[in-house]
Coordinates of C-alpha atoms in Angstrom, one line a residue:
M614 CA 21.8 -24.2 -1.1
T615 CA 18.4 -22.5 -0.8
Y616 CA 16.8 -19.2 -1.8
V617 CA 15.4 -16.9 0.7
I618 CA 12.5 -14.4 0.5
T619 CA 13.4 -11.2 2.3
Q620 CA 12.2 -7.7 3.1
G621 CA 10.2 -6.1 0.3
C622 CA 8.2 -9.2 -0.7
C623 CA 5.1 -8.0 -2.5
N624 CA 3.1 -11.2 -2.0
D625 CA 1.8 -11.3 -5.6
A626 CA 2.7 -15.0 -5.9
S627 CA 4.5 -14.6 -9.3
C628 CA 7.3 -16.8 -7.8
I629 CA 4.8 -19.6 -6.9
S630 CA 3.7 -20.2 -10.4
V631 CA 7.3 -20.9 -11.7
C632 CA 8.5 -23.0 -8.7
P633 CA 8.9 -26.6 -10.0
V634 CA 8.7 -28.2 -6.6
Q635 CA 6.2 -25.8 -5.0
C636 CA 8.4 -24.9 -2.0
I637 CA 7.0 -21.4 -1.7
R638 CA 4.1 -20.8 0.7
P639 CA 1.5 -19.7 1.5
R640 CA -0.1 -20.2 -2.0
P641 CA -3.3 -18.6 -3.3
G642 CA -6.2 -20.5 -1.8
D643 CA -4.3 -21.3 1.4
P644 CA -6.1 -20.1 4.6
D645 CA -3.3 -17.6 5.5
F646 CA -2.5 -16.4 2.0
T647 CA -4.3 -13.1 2.2
T648 CA -3.1 -12.3 5.7
A649 CA 0.5 -13.5 5.4
E650 CA 3.2 -10.9 6.0
Q651 CA 5.3 -12.3 3.2
L652 CA 5.9 -15.5 1.3
Y653 CA 8.4 -18.0 2.4
I654 CA 10.7 -20.6 0.8
D655 CA 11.2 -24.0 2.5
P656 CA 14.9 -24.6 2.6
A657 CA 14.4 -28.4 2.9
T658 CA 12.4 -28.5 -0.4
C659 CA 14.1 -25.9 -2.5
I660 CA 16.2 -27.4 -5.3
D661 CA 18.3 -24.2 -6.1
C662 CA 16.9 -23.6 -9.5
A663 CA 16.6 -19.8 -9.2
A664 CA 13.4 -19.7 -11.1
C665 CA 11.7 -17.7 -8.2
M666 CA 14.5 -15.2 -8.1
D667 CA 14.3 -14.5 -11.8
E668 CA 10.5 -14.1 -11.6
C669 CA 10.3 -11.9 -8.5
P670 CA 9.1 -8.4 -9.7
V671 CA 10.6 -6.6 -6.7
N672 CA 14.0 -8.3 -6.3
A673 CA 13.1 -9.7 -2.8
I674 CA 14.6 -13.1 -3.3
E675 CA 18.3 -13.9 -2.5
A676 CA 20.5 -17.0 -2.5
D677 CA 21.4 -18.0 1.1
Y678 CA 25.2 -17.9 0.3
D679 CA 24.9 -14.4 -1.0
L680 CA 22.5 -13.0 1.6
P681 CA 23.5 -9.4 2.6
A682 CA 24.3 -9.0 6.3
H683 CA 21.3 -6.8 7.0
L684 CA 19.0 -9.5 5.7
G685 CA 20.7 -12.3 7.6
E686 CA 17.7 -13.0 9.8
Y687 CA 15.5 -13.9 6.9
L688 CA 16.9 -17.4 6.5
A689 CA 15.6 -18.2 10.0
I690 CA 12.3 -16.3 9.3
N691 CA 11.7 -18.5 6.2
E692 CA 12.6 -21.7 8.1
E693 CA 10.3 -20.8 11.0
Y694 CA 7.2 -20.6 8.8
F695 CA 7.6 -24.3 7.9
E696 CA 8.0 -25.4 11.4
D697 CA 4.3 -24.8 11.8
N698 CA 3.3 -25.2 8.2
P699 CA 5.1 -28.3 6.8
I700 CA 4.7 -28.9 3.1
T701 CA 2.5 -32.0 2.5
D702 CA 1.4 -31.3 -1.1
T703 CA 3.7 -30.2 -3.9
S704 CA 1.2 -30.4 -6.8
P705 CA 1.2 -27.2 -8.7
V706 CA -1.5 -24.6 -8.1
A707 CA -4.1 -24.7 -10.9
A708 CA -3.8 -21.7 -13.2
I709 CA -6.9 -19.7 -13.9
R710 CA -7.5 -19.5 -17.6
H711 CA -10.2 -17.0 -18.7
K712 CA -12.1 -17.7 -21.9
L713 CA -15.0 -16.0 -23.5
P714 CA -17.9 -18.1 -24.8
A715 CA -17.8 -18.9 -28.5
D716 CA -21.2 -17.1 -29.1
R717 CA -20.0 -13.9 -27.3
P718 CA -16.4 -13.4 -28.4
E719 CA -16.1 -9.7 -27.6
L720 CA -16.1 -8.1 -24.1
R721 CA -15.5 -4.4 -23.3
V722 CA -14.6 -3.5 -19.8
A723 CA -13.9 -0.1 -18.2
V724 CA -11.5 0.0 -15.2
V725 CA -11.5 3.1 -13.1
G726 CA -8.1 3.6 -11.4
T727 CA -4.5 2.6 -12.1
G728 CA -3.2 1.5 -8.8
P729 CA -2.0 -2.1 -8.1
A730 CA -5.5 -3.5 -7.8
A731 CA -6.6 -1.9 -11.1
C732 CA -3.4 -3.0 -12.9
Y733 CA -3.8 -6.6 -11.8
A734 CA -7.4 -6.5 -13.0
I735 CA -6.3 -5.0 -16.3
G736 CA -3.7 -7.6 -16.6
E737 CA -6.1 -10.5 -16.1
L738 CA -8.6 -9.0 -18.6
S739 CA -6.2 -7.9 -21.3
A740 CA -4.5 -11.4 -21.3
T741 CA -7.9 -12.9 -22.3
A742 CA -8.6 -13.1 -26.0
G743 CA -11.5 -11.0 -27.1
V744 CA -11.4 -8.6 -24.2
A745 CA -10.8 -4.8 -24.7
V746 CA -10.1 -2.6 -21.7
S747 CA -10.6 1.1 -21.3
V748 CA -8.6 2.6 -18.3
F749 CA -9.6 5.8 -16.6
E750 CA -7.3 7.7 -14.2
R751 CA -8.0 11.2 -12.9
L752 CA -4.3 12.1 -12.8
P753 CA -2.0 12.4 -15.8
T754 CA 0.2 9.7 -14.2
P755 CA -0.8 6.1 -13.3
F756 CA -0.1 3.6 -10.5
G757 CA -1.9 5.2 -7.6
L758 CA -0.2 4.5 -4.3
L759 CA 2.7 2.7 -6.0
R760 CA 3.7 6.2 -7.1
S761 CA 2.4 8.3 -4.3
G762 CA 2.3 5.9 -1.3
V763 CA 5.3 3.6 -1.3
A764 CA 8.2 5.1 0.7
P765 CA 11.0 6.7 -1.3
D766 CA 13.6 4.5 0.4
H767 CA 11.8 1.3 -0.8
A768 CA 13.0 1.6 -4.4
S769 CA 12.8 -2.2 -5.0
T770 CA 9.1 -2.2 -4.2
K771 CA 8.5 0.2 -7.0
L772 CA 10.1 -2.1 -9.5
I773 CA 6.7 -3.8 -9.9
G774 CA 5.7 -0.6 -11.8
E775 CA 7.7 -2.0 -14.8
Q776 CA 5.3 -4.9 -14.9
F777 CA 2.3 -2.6 -14.7
R778 CA 3.8 -0.4 -17.4
G779 CA 3.9 -3.3 -19.7
I780 CA 0.2 -4.1 -19.0
L781 CA -0.9 -0.6 -19.8
A782 CA 1.0 -0.8 -23.1
R783 CA -0.9 -3.8 -24.4
K784 CA -2.8 -3.4 -27.7
S785 CA -6.1 -4.4 -26.1
V786 CA -5.8 -1.6 -23.5
T787 CA -6.8 2.0 -24.1
C788 CA -5.8 4.6 -21.5
F789 CA -7.6 7.8 -20.7
F790 CA -5.4 9.7 -18.2
N791 CA -6.4 13.0 -16.6
V792 CA -10.0 12.0 -16.8
E793 CA -12.1 11.9 -13.6
V794 CA -15.0 9.5 -13.5
G795 CA -17.8 11.3 -11.7
R796 CA -16.7 14.7 -13.0
D797 CA -15.8 14.3 -16.7
I798 CA -17.8 11.2 -17.3
S799 CA -20.3 9.2 -15.2
V800 CA -20.4 5.5 -14.3
D801 CA -23.7 5.2 -16.2
E802 CA -22.0 6.7 -19.3
L803 CA -19.2 4.2 -19.0
L804 CA -21.8 1.4 -19.0
E805 CA -23.3 2.8 -22.2
H806 CA -19.9 2.1 -23.8
H807 CA -18.9 -1.1 -22.0
H808 CA -20.3 -4.4 -20.9
A809 CA -19.0 -3.8 -17.4
V810 CA -17.2 -1.3 -15.1
I811 CA -14.7 -2.2 -12.4
W812 CA -14.2 0.5 -9.8
A813 CA -10.7 0.3 -8.4
G814 CA -10.4 3.8 -7.0
G815 CA -8.6 2.9 -3.8
A816 CA -8.9 4.9 -0.6
A817 CA -8.5 8.6 -0.8
G818 CA -9.7 9.4 2.8
D819 CA -8.6 8.8 6.4
K820 CA -10.0 7.2 9.5
T821 CA -10.3 9.8 12.3
L822 CA -9.8 9.7 16.1
G823 CA -12.9 11.8 17.0
I824 CA -11.0 13.6 19.8
E825 CA -10.7 17.2 20.7
G826 CA -8.0 19.2 18.8
E827 CA -7.8 16.7 15.9
D828 CA -8.4 19.6 13.4
L829 CA -5.8 21.9 14.8
P830 CA -3.1 23.1 12.5
G831 CA -0.2 20.7 13.0
S832 CA -2.5 17.7 13.2
H833 CA -2.5 15.8 9.9
S834 CA -3.1 12.3 8.6
A835 CA -0.1 10.3 7.7
R836 CA -1.7 9.8 4.2
E837 CA -1.3 13.5 3.6
F838 CA 2.3 13.5 4.8
V839 CA 3.2 10.5 2.6
A840 CA 1.5 12.1 -0.4
W841 CA 3.4 15.3 0.2
Y842 CA 6.8 13.7 0.3
N843 CA 5.9 11.5 -2.7
G844 CA 4.9 14.6 -4.8
H845 CA 1.2 13.9 -5.2
P846 CA -0.3 16.9 -7.0
D847 CA -3.1 17.2 -4.4
H848 CA -0.6 17.6 -1.6
A849 CA 2.5 19.1 -3.1
T850 CA 1.9 22.5 -1.6
D851 CA 0.9 21.2 1.9
Q852 CA 3.0 22.5 4.8
F853 CA 4.4 20.5 7.7
D854 CA 6.1 22.1 10.7
L855 CA 9.5 20.4 11.1
S856 CA 10.9 23.1 13.4
G857 CA 10.4 21.2 16.6
E858 CA 12.5 18.4 17.9
R859 CA 9.7 15.9 18.4
V860 CA 7.0 14.5 16.1
V861 CA 4.3 12.1 17.4
V862 CA 2.9 9.5 15.0
L863 CA -0.3 7.7 16.1
G864 CA -0.4 4.0 15.1
N865 CA 2.4 1.5 14.4
G866 CA 1.5 0.0 11.0
N867 CA 3.8 0.1 8.0
V868 CA 2.7 3.6 7.1
A869 CA 3.6 4.9 10.6
L870 CA 7.1 3.4 10.3
D871 CA 7.5 4.8 6.8
V872 CA 6.8 8.2 8.2
A873 CA 9.2 7.7 11.1
R874 CA 12.0 6.7 8.7
A875 CA 11.4 9.7 6.5
L876 CA 11.7 12.0 9.5
T877 CA 14.8 10.5 11.0
R878 CA 17.0 9.0 8.3
P879 CA 19.8 11.2 7.0
V880 CA 18.5 13.4 4.2
A881 CA 21.3 12.1 1.9
V882 CA 19.4 8.8 1.7
F883 CA 16.5 10.6 0.0
E884 CA 18.6 12.9 -2.2
R885 CA 19.3 9.7 -4.2
S886 CA 15.6 8.6 -4.2
D887 CA 12.5 9.8 -6.1
M888 CA 11.3 11.8 -3.1
A889 CA 9.8 15.1 -4.2
D890 CA 12.3 17.9 -4.3
H891 CA 10.2 20.1 -2.0
A892 CA 10.2 17.4 0.7
I893 CA 13.9 16.9 0.4
A894 CA 14.4 20.7 0.8
A895 CA 12.2 20.7 3.9
L896 CA 14.0 17.7 5.5
R897 CA 17.3 19.4 5.0
G898 CA 16.1 22.1 7.3
S899 CA 14.3 19.8 9.7
Q900 CA 15.0 20.1 13.4
V901 CA 13.3 16.8 14.3
T902 CA 15.5 14.5 16.4
E903 CA 12.8 12.2 17.9
V904 CA 9.7 10.5 16.5
V905 CA 7.4 9.0 19.0
V906 CA 5.4 6.1 17.5
A907 CA 2.4 5.7 19.9
A908 CA -0.2 2.9 19.8
R909 CA -3.2 2.1 22.0
R910 CA -2.4 -1.6 22.0
G911 CA 0.5 -3.5 23.4
P912 CA 3.7 -4.8 21.7
G913 CA 2.0 -8.2 21.2
Q914 CA -0.3 -6.5 18.6
V915 CA 2.1 -4.4 16.6
A916 CA 0.4 -3.7 13.3
S917 CA 3.5 -3.4 11.1
T918 CA 5.1 -6.3 9.4
T919 CA 8.2 -8.0 10.9
A920 CA 10.3 -6.8 8.0
E921 CA 9.4 -3.1 8.5
L922 CA 10.0 -3.3 12.3
L923 CA 13.3 -5.2 11.9
A924 CA 14.5 -2.6 9.4
L925 CA 14.2 0.1 12.0
T926 CA 17.0 -1.6 14.0
Q927 CA 19.4 -1.3 11.0
L928 CA 19.1 2.4 10.2
E929 CA 22.4 4.3 10.2
G930 CA 22.3 7.2 12.7
V931 CA 18.9 6.2 14.1
D932 CA 18.2 4.3 17.3
L933 CA 15.0 2.3 17.9
V934 CA 14.1 2.5 21.5
A935 CA 11.2 1.3 23.7
R936 CA 10.3 1.3 27.4
P937 CA 11.0 -2.0 29.2
E938 CA 7.9 -1.6 31.4
E939 CA 5.6 -1.2 28.3
V940 CA 7.2 -4.1 26.4
D941 CA 7.2 -6.4 29.5
A942 CA 3.5 -5.5 30.3
D943 CA 2.4 -7.4 27.2
P944 CA 4.8 -10.4 26.7
T945 CA 2.2 -12.8 25.2
P946 CA 1.6 -12.5 21.5
H947 CA -2.1 -12.1 20.6
A948 CA -2.8 -14.4 17.7
D949 CA -5.1 -17.2 16.8
T950 CA -2.7 -19.4 14.7
A951 CA 0.7 -20.9 15.4
G952 CA 2.2 -19.0 12.5
A953 CA 0.8 -15.7 13.7
V954 CA 2.0 -16.4 17.2
A955 CA 5.6 -16.9 15.8
I956 CA 5.4 -13.6 14.0
A957 CA 4.2 -11.8 17.0
A958 CA 6.9 -13.4 19.2
R959 CA 9.6 -12.3 16.7
K960 CA 8.3 -8.7 16.8
N961 CA 8.3 -8.9 20.6
A962 CA 11.9 -10.0 20.6
I963 CA 12.9 -7.1 18.4
L964 CA 11.1 -4.7 20.8
T965 CA 12.6 -6.3 23.9
T966 CA 16.1 -5.8 22.5
A967 CA 15.2 -2.2 21.7
S968 CA 14.0 -1.7 25.2
R969 CA 17.3 -2.9 26.7
R970 CA 19.5 -0.9 24.3
T971 CA 21.3 2.3 25.5
P972 CA 20.7 4.9 22.8
N973 CA 23.5 7.0 21.3
D974 CA 22.9 10.6 22.3
T975 CA 24.2 11.8 18.9
N976 CA 21.7 9.7 16.9
R977 CA 18.1 10.5 16.0
R978 CA 15.6 8.3 17.7
I979 CA 12.4 6.4 17.0
A980 CA 10.6 5.7 20.2
M981 CA 8.0 2.9 20.2
R982 CA 5.4 3.6 22.8
F983 CA 2.5 1.3 23.8
L984 CA -0.7 1.3 25.7
M985 CA -1.3 5.0 24.9
I986 CA -4.9 6.0 24.1
P987 CA -5.1 9.4 22.5
R988 CA -7.4 11.7 24.6
S989 CA -6.8 15.2 23.1
I990 CA -4.5 17.2 20.8
N991 CA -3.8 20.4 22.6
G992 CA -3.0 24.0 21.6
T993 CA -4.4 27.4 21.1
D994 CA -3.8 28.3 17.5
R995 CA -1.9 25.1 16.5
V996 CA -0.7 21.8 18.0
E997 CA 1.4 22.2 21.1
S998 CA 1.1 18.8 22.8
I999 CA -1.0 15.6 22.8
T1000 CA -2.5 14.0 25.9
F1001 CA -2.9 10.2 26.3
D1002 CA -4.7 8.0 28.7
R1003 CA -2.2 5.3 29.8
A1004 CA -3.7 1.8 29.5
E1005 CA -3.2 -1.7 30.7
I1006 CA -4.0 -5.1 29.3
T1007 CA -6.6 -7.2 31.2
A1008 CA -8.6 -10.3 30.4
G1009 CA -12.1 -9.6 29.1
D1010 CA -15.2 -11.6 29.9
D1011 CA -14.3 -14.0 27.1
G1012 CA -10.8 -14.4 28.4
L1013 CA -9.3 -12.5 25.5
P1014 CA -7.0 -9.5 26.2
V1015 CA -8.6 -6.1 26.5
V1016 CA -7.0 -2.7 26.6
R1017 CA -8.4 -0.5 29.4
A1018 CA -7.5 3.0 30.6
T1019 CA -5.8 3.1 34.0
G1020 CA -6.9 6.7 34.8
E1021 CA -3.3 7.9 34.5
E1022 CA -2.6 10.6 31.9
E1023 CA 0.6 11.5 30.0
T1024 CA 1.1 14.6 27.9
I1025 CA 3.8 14.8 25.3
E1026 CA 5.0 18.1 23.9
T1027 CA 5.1 18.3 20.1
G1028 CA 4.2 20.7 17.3
L1029 CA 3.3 18.0 14.8
V1030 CA 1.0 15.0 15.1
L1031 CA 0.6 12.6 12.3
R1032 CA -2.4 10.1 12.4
A1033 CA -1.4 6.8 10.9
I1034 CA -4.6 5.0 11.9
G1035 CA -5.7 3.9 8.5
Y1036 CA -6.8 4.9 5.0
R1037 CA -10.5 4.9 4.2
S1038 CA -12.4 4.9 0.9
T1039 CA -14.8 7.7 0.2
P1040 CA -18.3 7.5 -1.4
V1041 CA -18.5 7.2 -5.2
A1042 CA -21.2 9.0 -7.1
G1043 CA -23.7 6.5 -8.5
L1044 CA -22.4 3.6 -6.4
P1045 CA -23.6 2.2 -3.0
Y1046 CA -21.3 2.9 0.0
S1047 CA -21.1 1.6 3.5
D1048 CA -20.2 4.2 6.1
L1049 CA -19.6 1.4 8.6
T1050 CA -16.9 -0.3 6.6
G1051 CA -15.8 2.5 4.3
T1052 CA -16.2 0.2 1.3
I1053 CA -18.5 -0.6 -1.6
P1054 CA -20.8 -3.5 -0.6
H1055 CA -20.1 -6.5 -2.9
Q1056 CA -20.4 -10.2 -3.3
G1057 CA -17.3 -11.7 -4.9
G1058 CA -16.5 -8.3 -6.4
R1059 CA -20.0 -7.8 -7.8
V1060 CA -21.3 -4.5 -6.5
L1061 CA -24.3 -5.0 -4.3
D1062 CA -27.1 -2.5 -3.9
P1063 CA -28.3 -3.0 -0.3
E1064 CA -31.6 -1.2 -0.8
A1065 CA -32.5 -3.4 -3.8
G1066 CA -31.1 -6.5 -2.2
A1067 CA -29.4 -7.5 -5.5
T1068 CA -26.2 -6.9 -7.4
M1069 CA -25.9 -4.0 -9.8
T1070 CA -25.7 -5.3 -13.4
G1071 CA -22.3 -4.7 -14.9
V1072 CA -20.7 -3.0 -11.9
Y1073 CA -17.8 -4.5 -10.0
C1074 CA -15.1 -3.4 -7.6
T1075 CA -11.6 -4.4 -6.5
G1076 CA -8.8 -3.3 -4.1
W1077 CA -9.2 -1.2 -1.0
V1078 CA -12.6 0.1 -2.0
K1079 CA -13.7 -3.5 -2.0
R1080 CA -12.0 -5.0 1.1
G1081 CA -10.8 -2.0 3.1
A1082 CA -7.3 -0.6 3.4
S1083 CA -5.4 -3.7 4.2
G1084 CA -2.6 -5.9 2.8
V1085 CA 0.4 -5.2 0.6
I1086 CA 0.7 -4.7 -3.1
G1087 CA 0.4 -8.3 -4.1
T1088 CA -2.6 -8.8 -1.9
N1089 CA -4.5 -7.0 -4.6
K1090 CA -3.7 -9.7 -7.2
A1091 CA -5.9 -12.4 -5.7
D1092 CA -8.5 -9.8 -4.9
S1093 CA -8.6 -8.6 -8.6
V1094 CA -8.6 -12.2 -9.9
E1095 CA -11.8 -12.9 -7.9
T1096 CA -13.5 -9.9 -9.3
V1097 CA -12.5 -10.7 -12.9
V1098 CA -13.7 -14.3 -12.5
S1099 CA -17.1 -13.0 -11.3
L1100 CA -17.3 -10.6 -14.3
I1101 CA -16.5 -13.2 -16.9
E1102 CA -18.9 -15.7 -15.4
D1103 CA -21.6 -13.1 -15.6
F1104 CA -20.7 -12.3 -19.2
A1105 CA -20.7 -16.0 -20.2
A1106 CA -24.1 -16.4 -18.5
G1107 CA -25.6 -13.6 -20.6
Q1108 CA -26.2 -11.3 -17.6
L1109 CA -24.3 -8.2 -18.9
R1110 CA -26.0 -5.8 -21.4
D1111 CA -24.3 -5.1 -24.7
P1112 CA -23.1 -1.5 -24.9
A1113 CA -24.9 1.0 -27.1
G1114 CA -21.8 3.0 -27.8
D1115 CA -18.6 1.8 -29.4
A1116 CA -14.9 2.7 -28.9
E1117 CA -15.0 5.6 -31.3
T1118 CA -18.0 7.3 -29.7
L1119 CA -16.3 6.9 -26.3
K1120 CA -13.1 8.6 -27.5
A1121 CA -15.2 11.4 -28.9
L1122 CA -17.1 11.8 -25.7
V1123 CA -13.9 11.9 -23.6
A1124 CA -12.3 14.4 -26.0
E1125 CA -15.3 16.7 -25.6
R1126 CA -15.4 16.5 -21.8
S1127 CA -11.7 16.4 -21.1
P1128 CA -9.7 18.1 -23.9
D1129 CA -6.4 17.7 -21.9
H1130 CA -6.8 13.9 -21.5
L1131 CA -3.7 11.8 -22.2
D1132 CA -3.3 8.4 -23.8
N1133 CA -0.5 5.9 -22.7
A1134 CA 2.0 7.6 -25.0
G1135 CA 1.4 10.9 -23.2
W1136 CA 2.2 9.2 -19.9
L1137 CA 5.3 7.6 -21.3
R1138 CA 6.6 11.1 -22.3
I1139 CA 6.1 12.2 -18.7
N1140 CA 7.8 9.1 -17.5
Q1141 CA 10.8 9.7 -19.8
A1142 CA 11.1 13.3 -18.8
E1143 CA 11.1 12.4 -15.1
R1144 CA 13.7 9.7 -15.6
S1145 CA 15.9 11.9 -17.7
A1146 CA 15.9 14.5 -15.1
G1147 CA 16.7 11.9 -12.5
S1148 CA 19.5 10.4 -14.5
A1149 CA 21.3 13.7 -14.4
E1150 CA 21.2 13.7 -10.6
K1151 CA 21.8 9.9 -10.2
R1152 CA 18.3 9.4 -9.0
P1153 CA 15.5 7.0 -10.3
R1154 CA 13.4 10.1 -11.4
V1155 CA 12.7 13.7 -10.5
K1156 CA 8.9 13.9 -10.2
F1157 CA 6.6 16.5 -11.6
V1158 CA 4.4 17.5 -8.7
S1159 CA 1.7 19.5 -10.5
V1160 CA -0.8 18.6 -13.2
E1161 CA 0.4 21.5 -15.3
Q1162 CA 4.0 20.3 -15.2
M1163 CA 2.9 16.8 -16.2
L1164 CA 0.7 18.0 -19.1
A1165 CA 3.5 20.2 -20.4
A1166 CA 5.9 17.2 -20.3
S1167 CA 3.4 15.1 -22.1
R1168 CA 3.4 17.4 -25.0
T1169 CA 7.2 17.3 -25.5
T1170 CA 8.7 15.3 -28.3
G1171 CA 12.1 13.8 -28.8

């Protein structure tokens, strides 16, 4: 018997550290660890101890004999990884142990943000003796995109929030929720009260197309739509026109597929989820029957993970379709490693099957389109259609595939266009920022001032603001570990200034600037209220979608 890692793997490598025979790959430090779609278990090496399944924070590991039918392909997916990556070394991965120098036994760090990258950094720091962490979050609720970005029908992915909740509750962690750094308190003021600041603010902006009509009503970023159906206070009152039969989603990464599922799955699925009530009500009245997921590249370069694409083939009442001529126009996977080629080939096989399937006329439909370059979004007062340049794949001067417009146009009628072409970080007051990459310049997490040509003393970054909007939840763990290692190295080397202010003066300053700030107990009262409301409806929670509602719940007792 063997265990199998399935859809929903968060890649945080918790399972690797407990595996006695090291049969789970890739491991931190392996060349493909940060780019792997998921982790894999070698069936030839697994000893059936179940340690990995017990440790997995998102319940993504199953025994092969108990593998649900809809996850049946994952046994082969796990096996295939080891065909190209055979295990040659089963020595355990060396654990990173942080320790402060004996002559400097106390370290105070401020972490800005509470998303996965921030929580992993907080976890590393707060597990180190002598480290005190102050956490700053602009909303009354923590967890960033884990709360407002993960799809409502991916409930198991959100289970990792329980791990993060435990981290924020540690005695060495002090939480300041509903406090915005840059508005209520500055980075410089944080440095006056801490040895160091880690900025883990994520990516609150979007990449743009730069085409005509992009700003028309009815043209939105997928980030806004996802935040709307997840109940983010900044977007809870947004409006999306679901009166038309067709929606066009640009891009085919995981976010694009999340959006497509939200628009096509039966609303009953979401009535038992933590989707915001206003979104559930809107989807009940939706007239959408088709979502066109259009991408400029070919099927050999699908941006979503295999798991997310495969899941589209298993949705009740929804058909995944594709055009044979578009799938066949790009039969060769575009990848530079054997493992990546295998992944691309599996995606291509899924799409080939979809292109040969006869759809059920009574089902809703997700249509994967390829080689479609957006030219303009059209309409007088709002979106009425979108025009594409059709493309083909040819060999470039270096022999690599290149997408080129053919001169042929195609216009698709729609009243709603959602751009899922990538999140992007926004500039942070007091910190350097690269417009080119949409990130904070850094060296190993140390914030770099390009003008001075040196790192900024005591300032660090992690997560999407550090590396760009890529990877899954667990990708942030290794990213945050790197930053924490850099920070503690600098502290041990005497490169960080001792803070002038202490914990009590910081609390007084925050209380003066943000009288409605919350501590962790305040957030837990919100959490309990949401869960109690959800329990009455047999849902995980019913979310508060405004800051006012959250603050009111935080003041309740009993």
